[in-house]
Amino acid sequence: MTVSKMAQNLIGSEIIRVAGEVNAMIAKGEPICNLTIGDFNPSIYPIPEELRKGITKAYEQGHTNYPPANGVAVLRKAVVAFTQEHLGLTYPENDILVAGGSRPLIYATYMALVDPGDKVVYPTPSWNNNHYCHLSGAMPVEVKTRPENNFMPTADDVKPHLKGATMLALCSPLNPTGTMFSKKDLEEICDLVLEENRSRNEGEKPLYLLYDQIYWMLTFGAAEHYDPVSLRPEIRDYTIYIDGTSKCFAATGVRVGYAFGPAVVMDKMKSILGHVGAWAPKAEQMATAEFLQQPEEVNSFMSEFKPKVQESLTVLYNGFKELKSDGYAVDAIEPMGAIYLSSQMDLAGKTTPEGKLLETSQDITFYVLHEAKLAVVPFSAFGSGKDLNWFRLSVGGASLEDIKASLGRLRDALAKLK
């Protein structure tokens, strides 16, 4: 049997492949510190208690039928108020689109804006843009970033690629790096988008900016989240925001995401998702609406949740820095946001105790997995080359005790290399 060319050439997730081996080892009873999936272990990071109660109550009240295609009105109103209060962004209720997490919203943005062959510009590493380009038939334009700039793109990085492009896809705080845009860098990129759009003819498709800020509530220390429209209000007509509750409330499985942007785009995204049926469950929508309108409960949850995530990230970061100071070929970037640490394990060219030469980031991934029982994801899973020996470490699924123990095993594994 034959299938579509799109399906024939669809590449599976490298993260899922690594996770499959991890799960097989865990099933055998091996003590794996699993830092692969951008998810939360509910026994370590449960969702807010008031949200959990609200979901149960909504089911008891019979909210089990189809929700409206763009989301229940009470949730869209709550999102308007929440976004205005916390980000200073004012969007009308009709320009809010709710879906089953942020993934369908990103997919709908691609499908609403991108024709086959259109250029989509995005930095590497970044999450899943290569796959969304494949699904939409876009021509991907990958912009390599550098550790010297925390793997965030600069205006100089993207400027050569914007002429004729349909979309620039950005994310901050960034998955997979846990780093964020500086105000200056994001302002300069916004100015480039505006300049490019001013150069286009009437009736020509504009350059849109997809801005994924799903982690914006998870920022640490002095790091501050910035967004395009707050910095450059005139970019509003070209910016689609991706947001939601899955990361900030450890509610990945609750599946409530939302997007907002220009009405003409949001209306088409609504139609696309209506045909796909990618709605958030109605009971979860009702509960989320109620929870977002309880500022004391939101603040109480975040005051416990954020420091717990930050502590795990800090322990990992300090552990890598200590290994570096002891002469091992590792490094890390101080975490700024999200649930990720960017770590370098520059082990290519070294030989394992069994005599195997480590050549690629995949080799290093599986050496660390089997020898240190530490599961990480190489940046090659996010579009970077296999010769870039940087890795994403996600702390949501592991306890602080497991993380501390893994650092000792990693030290032992590094010491065995020749």
CSV table of C-alpha atoms in Angstrom, one decimal:
chain,number,residue,atom,x,y,z
A,1,MET,CA,0.0,0.0,0.0
A,2,THR,CA,1.1,3.6,-0.6
A,3,VAL,CA,0.5,6.6,1.5
A,4,SER,CA,0.8,10.3,0.9
A,5,LYS,CA,4.2,11.8,0.2
A,6,MET,CA,3.8,13.8,3.3
A,7,ALA,CA,3.2,10.7,5.4
A,8,GLN,CA,6.0,8.8,3.7
A,9,ASN,CA,8.6,11.4,4.5
A,10,LEU,CA,7.3,12.3,8.0
A,11,ILE,CA,10.1,12.0,10.5
A,12,GLY,CA,9.4,10.5,14.0
A,13,SER,CA,10.3,12.4,17.1
A,14,GLU,CA,13.9,11.8,18.3
A,15,ILE,CA,12.7,12.6,21.8
A,16,ILE,CA,10.2,9.8,21.7
A,17,ARG,CA,12.9,7.4,20.4
A,18,VAL,CA,15.1,8.2,23.3
A,19,ALA,CA,12.2,8.0,25.7
A,20,GLY,CA,11.4,4.5,24.3
A,21,GLU,CA,14.8,3.2,25.3
A,22,VAL,CA,14.5,4.9,28.6
A,23,ASN,CA,11.2,3.4,29.4
A,24,ALA,CA,12.5,-0.1,28.4
A,25,MET,CA,15.4,0.4,30.9
A,26,ILE,CA,13.0,1.6,33.6
A,27,ALA,CA,10.8,-1.5,33.0
A,28,LYS,CA,13.8,-3.6,33.8
A,29,GLY,CA,14.2,-1.9,37.1
A,30,GLU,CA,17.2,0.3,36.3
A,31,PRO,CA,17.3,3.6,38.3
A,32,ILE,CA,17.1,6.1,35.4
A,33,CYS,CA,17.0,9.8,36.1
A,34,ASN,CA,14.7,10.7,33.2
A,35,LEU,CA,15.3,14.3,32.0
A,36,THR,CA,14.0,13.8,28.5
A,37,ILE,CA,10.3,14.7,28.3
A,38,GLY,CA,9.0,18.3,28.7
A,39,ASP,CA,6.4,17.1,31.2
A,40,PHE,CA,5.8,16.9,34.9
A,41,ASN,CA,5.6,13.9,37.2
A,42,PRO,CA,2.2,14.5,39.0
A,43,SER,CA,3.6,12.9,42.2
A,44,ILE,CA,6.3,15.6,42.3
A,45,TYR,CA,4.4,18.5,40.6
A,46,PRO,CA,0.7,18.0,41.0
A,47,ILE,CA,-1.7,20.5,39.3
A,48,PRO,CA,-3.2,23.2,41.5
A,49,GLU,CA,-5.7,21.7,44.0
A,50,GLU,CA,-8.4,24.3,43.1
A,51,LEU,CA,-8.0,23.4,39.4
A,52,ARG,CA,-8.3,19.7,40.2
A,53,LYS,CA,-11.4,20.3,42.3
A,54,GLY,CA,-12.8,22.5,39.6
A,55,ILE,CA,-12.4,19.8,36.9
A,56,THR,CA,-14.2,17.2,39.1
A,57,LYS,CA,-17.0,19.7,39.8
A,58,ALA,CA,-17.4,20.5,36.1
A,59,TYR,CA,-17.9,16.9,35.2
A,60,GLU,CA,-20.3,16.5,38.1
A,61,GLN,CA,-22.2,19.4,36.7
A,62,GLY,CA,-22.5,17.7,33.3
A,63,HIS,CA,-20.1,19.6,31.2
A,64,THR,CA,-19.5,16.6,28.9
A,65,ASN,CA,-20.8,17.9,25.6
A,66,TYR,CA,-19.1,19.6,22.7
A,67,PRO,CA,-17.6,23.0,23.6
A,68,PRO,CA,-17.9,25.9,21.2
A,69,ALA,CA,-15.3,25.7,18.4
A,70,ASN,CA,-13.3,28.6,19.7
A,71,GLY,CA,-13.7,27.8,23.4
A,72,VAL,CA,-16.3,28.4,26.0
A,73,ALA,CA,-17.1,32.1,26.5
A,74,VAL,CA,-16.3,32.1,30.2
A,75,LEU,CA,-12.8,30.8,29.5
A,76,ARG,CA,-12.1,33.3,26.7
A,77,LYS,CA,-13.3,36.1,29.0
A,78,ALA,CA,-11.0,34.8,31.7
A,79,VAL,CA,-8.1,34.6,29.3
A,80,VAL,CA,-8.7,38.2,28.2
A,81,ALA,CA,-8.6,39.4,31.9
A,82,PHE,CA,-5.6,37.3,32.8
A,83,THR,CA,-3.6,38.3,29.8
A,84,GLN,CA,-4.4,42.0,30.3
A,85,GLU,CA,-3.6,41.9,34.1
A,86,HIS,CA,-0.3,40.0,33.8
A,87,LEU,CA,1.1,41.0,30.4
A,88,GLY,CA,-0.7,44.3,29.7
A,89,LEU,CA,-2.0,42.8,26.4
A,90,THR,CA,-5.6,43.7,25.5
A,91,TYR,CA,-7.3,41.4,23.0
A,92,PRO,CA,-11.1,41.1,22.5
A,93,GLU,CA,-12.8,37.9,23.5
A,94,ASN,CA,-13.5,37.0,19.9
A,95,ASP,CA,-9.8,37.0,19.1
A,96,ILE,CA,-9.1,34.3,21.7
A,97,LEU,CA,-8.9,30.7,20.4
A,98,VAL,CA,-8.9,27.8,22.8
A,99,ALA,CA,-7.6,24.3,21.8
A,100,GLY,CA,-6.4,21.1,23.3
A,101,GLY,CA,-3.0,22.4,24.3
A,102,SER,CA,-0.7,24.6,22.3
A,103,ARG,CA,0.3,22.1,19.7
A,104,PRO,CA,-3.0,22.3,17.7
A,105,LEU,CA,-2.7,26.1,17.8
A,106,ILE,CA,0.8,26.1,16.4
A,107,TYR,CA,-0.4,23.6,13.7
A,108,ALA,CA,-3.4,25.8,12.9
A,109,THR,CA,-1.2,28.9,12.6
A,110,TYR,CA,1.0,27.1,10.0
A,111,MET,CA,-2.0,25.9,8.1
A,112,ALA,CA,-3.8,29.3,8.2
A,113,LEU,CA,-0.8,31.3,7.0
A,114,VAL,CA,1.6,29.0,5.0
A,115,ASP,CA,1.1,27.8,1.5
A,116,PRO,CA,3.2,25.0,0.1
A,117,GLY,CA,6.6,26.4,-0.8
A,118,ASP,CA,6.3,29.4,1.5
A,119,LYS,CA,9.4,30.3,3.5
A,120,VAL,CA,9.2,29.8,7.3
A,121,VAL,CA,12.2,31.1,9.2
A,122,TYR,CA,13.0,29.7,12.6
A,123,PRO,CA,16.1,29.3,14.9
A,124,THR,CA,17.8,26.0,15.7
A,125,PRO,CA,17.6,24.6,18.2
A,126,SER,CA,13.8,25.0,18.6
A,127,TRP,CA,10.9,22.7,19.1
A,128,ASN,CA,9.1,21.0,16.3
A,129,ASN,CA,9.2,23.8,13.6
A,130,ASN,CA,10.9,21.3,11.2
A,131,HIS,CA,7.9,19.0,11.6
A,132,TYR,CA,5.3,21.7,11.2
A,133,CYS,CA,7.1,22.9,8.1
A,134,HIS,CA,6.8,19.3,6.7
A,135,LEU,CA,3.1,19.1,7.6
A,136,SER,CA,2.3,22.4,5.9
A,137,GLY,CA,4.6,22.0,2.9
A,138,ALA,CA,6.6,25.0,3.9
A,139,MET,CA,10.2,25.6,2.8
A,140,PRO,CA,12.1,25.6,6.1
A,141,VAL,CA,14.8,28.2,6.7
A,142,GLU,CA,16.9,27.2,9.7
A,143,VAL,CA,18.9,29.9,11.5
A,144,LYS,CA,21.7,28.5,13.5
A,145,THR,CA,22.2,30.1,17.0
A,146,ARG,CA,25.2,30.2,19.3
A,147,PRO,CA,25.8,29.4,22.9
A,148,GLU,CA,27.5,32.8,23.2
A,149,ASN,CA,24.0,34.3,22.8
A,150,ASN,CA,22.3,31.6,24.9
A,151,PHE,CA,21.1,30.0,21.7
A,152,MET,CA,18.6,32.8,21.1
A,153,PRO,CA,18.5,34.4,17.6
A,154,THR,CA,19.6,37.9,17.1
A,155,ALA,CA,18.4,40.4,14.5
A,156,ASP,CA,21.7,39.9,12.6
A,157,ASP,CA,21.0,36.2,12.6
A,158,VAL,CA,17.5,36.4,11.0
A,159,LYS,CA,17.8,39.5,8.9
A,160,PRO,CA,19.3,37.8,5.8
A,161,HIS,CA,16.4,35.4,5.6
A,162,LEU,CA,13.2,37.5,6.0
A,163,LYS,CA,12.9,38.8,2.4
A,164,GLY,CA,9.9,37.0,0.9
A,165,ALA,CA,9.3,34.8,4.0
A,166,THR,CA,5.7,34.2,5.2
A,167,MET,CA,6.4,33.5,8.9
A,168,LEU,CA,9.1,33.9,11.5
A,169,ALA,CA,8.6,31.4,14.4
A,170,LEU,CA,10.0,32.3,17.7
A,171,CYS,CA,9.7,31.0,21.3
A,172,SER,CA,10.7,32.6,24.6
A,173,PRO,CA,11.4,31.2,27.1
A,174,LEU,CA,12.8,28.7,24.6
A,175,ASN,CA,12.2,25.0,24.4
A,176,PRO,CA,14.8,23.4,24.5
A,177,THR,CA,17.3,25.8,26.0
A,178,GLY,CA,15.5,27.4,29.0
A,179,THR,CA,16.9,30.8,27.8
A,180,MET,CA,15.1,34.0,26.9
A,181,PHE,CA,15.1,37.0,24.6
A,182,SER,CA,16.7,40.1,25.9
A,183,LYS,CA,14.6,43.2,25.4
A,184,LYS,CA,17.1,44.6,22.9
A,185,ASP,CA,17.3,41.5,20.8
A,186,LEU,CA,13.5,41.1,20.6
A,187,GLU,CA,13.0,44.8,19.8
A,188,GLU,CA,15.5,44.6,17.0
A,189,ILE,CA,13.8,41.5,15.5
A,190,CYS,CA,10.4,43.2,15.7
A,191,ASP,CA,11.8,46.2,13.9
A,192,LEU,CA,13.0,43.9,11.1
A,193,VAL,CA,9.6,42.3,10.7
A,194,LEU,CA,8.0,45.8,10.5
A,195,GLU,CA,10.6,47.0,8.0
A,196,GLU,CA,10.0,43.9,5.9
A,197,ASN,CA,6.2,44.4,5.9
A,198,ARG,CA,6.6,48.1,5.0
A,199,SER,CA,8.5,47.0,1.9
A,200,ARG,CA,5.8,44.7,0.6
A,201,ASN,CA,3.2,45.6,-2.0
A,202,GLU,CA,-0.5,46.0,-1.4
A,203,GLY,CA,-2.1,42.6,-1.6
A,204,GLU,CA,1.1,40.7,-0.9
A,205,LYS,CA,1.1,38.3,2.0
A,206,PRO,CA,2.8,39.9,5.0
A,207,LEU,CA,5.5,38.4,7.1
A,208,TYR,CA,3.8,37.1,10.2
A,209,LEU,CA,5.4,36.4,13.6
A,210,LEU,CA,4.5,33.3,15.5
A,211,TYR,CA,5.4,33.9,19.1
A,212,ASP,CA,5.2,30.9,21.4
A,213,GLN,CA,5.3,32.1,25.1
A,214,ILE,CA,3.8,29.0,26.7
A,215,TYR,CA,6.5,29.2,29.5
A,216,TRP,CA,6.3,32.9,30.2
A,217,MET,CA,5.2,32.5,33.8
A,218,LEU,CA,8.2,30.3,34.6
A,219,THR,CA,11.1,32.8,34.7
A,220,PHE,CA,13.8,32.8,37.3
A,221,GLY,CA,16.0,35.4,39.1
A,222,ALA,CA,16.4,38.7,37.2
A,223,ALA,CA,15.2,37.2,33.9
A,224,GLU,CA,12.2,39.1,32.5
A,225,HIS,CA,9.8,38.0,29.8
A,226,TYR,CA,9.2,40.3,26.9
A,227,ASP,CA,6.7,40.0,24.1
A,228,PRO,CA,6.5,41.6,20.6
A,229,VAL,CA,3.3,43.7,20.9
A,230,SER,CA,4.3,45.2,24.3
A,231,LEU,CA,7.6,46.3,22.8
A,232,ARG,CA,6.3,47.4,19.4
A,233,PRO,CA,2.5,47.9,19.4
A,234,GLU,CA,2.5,48.4,15.6
A,235,ILE,CA,3.4,44.7,15.1
A,236,ARG,CA,0.1,43.6,16.5
A,237,ASP,CA,-1.5,43.0,13.1
A,238,TYR,CA,1.3,40.5,12.3
A,239,THR,CA,1.7,38.6,15.6
A,240,ILE,CA,0.0,35.4,16.7
A,241,TYR,CA,0.6,34.4,20.3
A,242,ILE,CA,0.7,30.8,21.5
A,243,ASP,CA,-0.1,30.5,25.2
A,244,GLY,CA,-1.8,28.2,27.7
A,245,THR,CA,-1.8,26.6,31.1
A,246,SER,CA,0.0,23.3,30.5
A,247,LYS,CA,3.4,24.4,31.6
A,248,CYS,CA,2.8,27.2,34.2
A,249,PHE,CA,0.4,25.0,36.2
A,250,ALA,CA,2.0,21.6,35.6
A,251,ALA,CA,-1.2,20.7,33.7
A,252,THR,CA,0.2,19.2,30.5
A,253,GLY,CA,-2.5,16.5,30.5
A,254,VAL,CA,-5.3,18.9,31.2
A,255,ARG,CA,-4.9,20.1,27.6
A,256,VAL,CA,-6.0,23.8,27.7
A,257,GLY,CA,-4.1,26.1,25.4
A,258,TYR,CA,-5.1,29.3,23.8
A,259,ALA,CA,-3.9,31.7,21.1
A,260,PHE,CA,-4.6,35.3,20.3
A,261,GLY,CA,-3.8,37.6,17.4
A,262,PRO,CA,-5.3,39.4,14.4
A,263,ALA,CA,-9.0,38.6,13.9
A,264,VAL,CA,-8.6,37.6,10.3
A,265,VAL,CA,-6.0,34.9,11.2
A,266,MET,CA,-7.8,33.7,14.3
A,267,ASP,CA,-11.0,33.2,12.4
A,268,LYS,CA,-9.3,30.9,9.9
A,269,MET,CA,-7.5,29.1,12.7
A,270,LYS,CA,-10.9,28.5,14.4
A,271,SER,CA,-12.3,27.0,11.2
A,272,ILE,CA,-9.2,24.7,10.7
A,273,LEU,CA,-9.4,23.4,14.3
A,274,GLY,CA,-13.2,23.1,14.0
A,275,HIS,CA,-12.7,20.6,11.2
A,276,VAL,CA,-9.9,18.8,13.1
A,277,GLY,CA,-11.9,18.7,16.3
A,278,ALA,CA,-8.8,19.7,18.4
A,279,TRP,CA,-10.9,21.2,21.2
A,280,ALA,CA,-9.9,21.2,24.9
A,281,PRO,CA,-12.5,19.2,26.9
A,282,LYS,CA,-15.3,21.3,28.1
A,283,ALA,CA,-15.1,20.4,31.8
A,284,GLU,CA,-11.4,21.3,31.8
A,285,GLN,CA,-12.2,24.6,30.1
A,286,MET,CA,-14.8,25.5,32.7
A,287,ALA,CA,-12.4,24.6,35.5
A,288,THR,CA,-9.6,26.6,34.0
A,289,ALA,CA,-11.8,29.6,33.6
A,290,GLU,CA,-12.7,29.5,37.2
A,291,PHE,CA,-9.1,29.0,38.3
A,292,LEU,CA,-7.8,31.9,36.3
A,293,GLN,CA,-10.2,34.2,38.1
A,294,GLN,CA,-8.8,33.2,41.5
A,295,PRO,CA,-5.6,35.3,41.8
A,296,GLU,CA,-4.9,34.2,45.3
A,297,GLU,CA,-5.0,30.6,44.4
A,298,VAL,CA,-2.8,31.2,41.2
A,299,ASN,CA,-0.3,33.2,43.2
A,300,SER,CA,-0.2,30.6,46.0
A,301,PHE,CA,0.5,27.8,43.6
A,302,MET,CA,3.2,29.7,41.7
A,303,SER,CA,4.9,30.7,44.9
A,304,GLU,CA,5.5,27.0,45.6
A,305,PHE,CA,5.8,25.6,42.1
A,306,LYS,CA,8.4,28.0,40.7
A,307,PRO,CA,11.0,27.8,43.5
A,308,LYS,CA,10.8,24.0,43.3
A,309,VAL,CA,11.5,23.9,39.6
A,310,GLN,CA,14.2,26.5,40.0
A,311,GLU,CA,15.9,24.5,42.7
A,312,SER,CA,16.2,21.4,40.5
A,313,LEU,CA,17.5,23.5,37.6
A,314,THR,CA,20.0,25.2,39.9
A,315,VAL,CA,21.3,21.9,41.3
A,316,LEU,CA,21.8,20.6,37.8
A,317,TYR,CA,23.5,23.8,36.7
A,318,ASN,CA,25.8,24.0,39.7
A,319,GLY,CA,26.6,20.3,39.2
A,320,PHE,CA,27.7,20.8,35.6
A,321,LYS,CA,29.7,23.9,36.6
A,322,GLU,CA,31.5,21.9,39.3
A,323,LEU,CA,32.3,19.1,36.9
A,324,LYS,CA,33.7,21.7,34.5
A,325,SER,CA,35.9,23.2,37.2
A,326,ASP,CA,37.2,19.8,37.9
A,327,GLY,CA,38.4,19.5,34.3
A,328,TYR,CA,35.7,17.5,32.6
A,329,ALA,CA,34.6,18.6,29.1
A,330,VAL,CA,31.1,19.8,30.2
A,331,ASP,CA,29.4,23.1,30.6
A,332,ALA,CA,25.9,24.6,31.1
A,333,ILE,CA,24.1,27.9,30.6
A,334,GLU,CA,22.4,29.4,33.6
A,335,PRO,CA,18.7,28.7,33.4
A,336,MET,CA,16.5,31.7,32.8
A,337,GLY,CA,13.0,30.2,32.3
A,338,ALA,CA,10.9,27.1,31.4
A,339,ILE,CA,11.9,23.7,32.9
A,340,TYR,CA,15.1,23.1,30.9
A,341,LEU,CA,18.9,23.3,31.3
A,342,SER,CA,21.2,23.7,28.3
A,343,SER,CA,24.2,21.5,29.0
A,344,GLN,CA,27.3,20.8,27.0
A,345,MET,CA,29.0,17.4,27.1
A,346,ASP,CA,31.8,17.8,24.6
A,347,LEU,CA,32.7,14.1,24.5
A,348,ALA,CA,33.1,13.5,20.8
A,349,GLY,CA,36.5,11.7,20.1
A,350,LYS,CA,36.6,10.0,23.5
A,351,THR,CA,36.5,6.2,23.9
A,352,THR,CA,34.2,4.3,26.2
A,353,PRO,CA,35.6,1.5,28.5
A,354,GLU,CA,34.3,-1.0,25.9
A,355,GLY,CA,36.4,0.6,23.2
A,356,LYS,CA,33.6,2.4,21.4
A,357,LEU,CA,34.5,5.8,19.9
A,358,LEU,CA,31.9,8.5,20.7
A,359,GLU,CA,31.4,10.5,17.4
A,360,THR,CA,28.0,12.2,17.5
A,361,SER,CA,25.6,13.7,20.1
A,362,GLN,CA,23.5,10.5,19.8
A,363,ASP,CA,26.5,8.4,20.8
A,364,ILE,CA,27.0,10.7,23.8
A,365,THR,CA,23.3,10.5,24.7
A,366,PHE,CA,23.3,6.7,24.8
A,367,TYR,CA,26.6,6.5,26.6
A,368,VAL,CA,25.4,8.8,29.4
A,369,LEU,CA,22.1,6.9,29.5
A,370,HIS,CA,23.6,3.4,29.9
A,371,GLU,CA,26.7,4.4,32.0
A,372,ALA,CA,25.3,7.2,34.2
A,373,LYS,CA,21.6,6.2,34.0
A,374,LEU,CA,21.0,9.8,33.0
A,375,ALA,CA,18.5,10.4,30.2
A,376,VAL,CA,18.9,13.6,28.2
A,377,VAL,CA,17.9,14.8,24.7
A,378,PRO,CA,20.5,16.1,22.2
A,379,PHE,CA,19.9,19.4,20.4
A,380,SER,CA,19.9,17.4,17.2
A,381,ALA,CA,16.3,16.5,18.2
A,382,PHE,CA,15.5,20.2,17.8
A,383,GLY,CA,17.1,20.8,14.4
A,384,SER,CA,20.7,21.3,15.3
A,385,GLY,CA,23.5,19.3,13.7
A,386,LYS,CA,24.6,16.0,15.3
A,387,ASP,CA,28.1,17.5,15.8
A,388,LEU,CA,26.7,20.0,18.3
A,389,ASN,CA,27.2,18.4,21.6
A,390,TRP,CA,24.7,20.3,23.6
A,391,PHE,CA,21.7,18.7,25.3
A,392,ARG,CA,18.3,19.5,26.8
A,393,LEU,CA,17.8,18.4,30.4
A,394,SER,CA,14.1,18.7,31.5
A,395,VAL,CA,13.5,18.7,35.3
A,396,GLY,CA,9.8,18.2,35.4
A,397,GLY,CA,9.8,14.4,35.6
A,398,ALA,CA,12.5,13.8,38.2
A,399,SER,CA,12.8,14.4,41.9
A,400,LEU,CA,15.5,16.6,43.3
A,401,GLU,CA,17.0,13.5,45.0
A,402,ASP,CA,17.2,11.6,41.7
A,403,ILE,CA,18.9,14.6,40.0
A,404,LYS,CA,21.5,14.9,42.8
A,405,ALA,CA,22.2,11.1,42.5
A,406,SER,CA,22.6,11.3,38.7
A,407,LEU,CA,25.3,13.9,39.0
A,408,GLY,CA,27.5,11.5,40.9
A,409,ARG,CA,26.9,8.8,38.4
A,410,LEU,CA,27.7,11.2,35.6
A,411,ARG,CA,31.0,12.1,37.2
A,412,ASP,CA,31.9,8.4,37.3
A,413,ALA,CA,30.9,7.9,33.7
A,414,LEU,CA,33.0,10.9,32.6
A,415,ALA,CA,36.0,9.6,34.5
A,416,LYS,CA,35.8,6.3,32.6
A,417,LEU,CA,36.3,7.9,29.2
A,418,LYS,CA,39.7,7.9,27.5
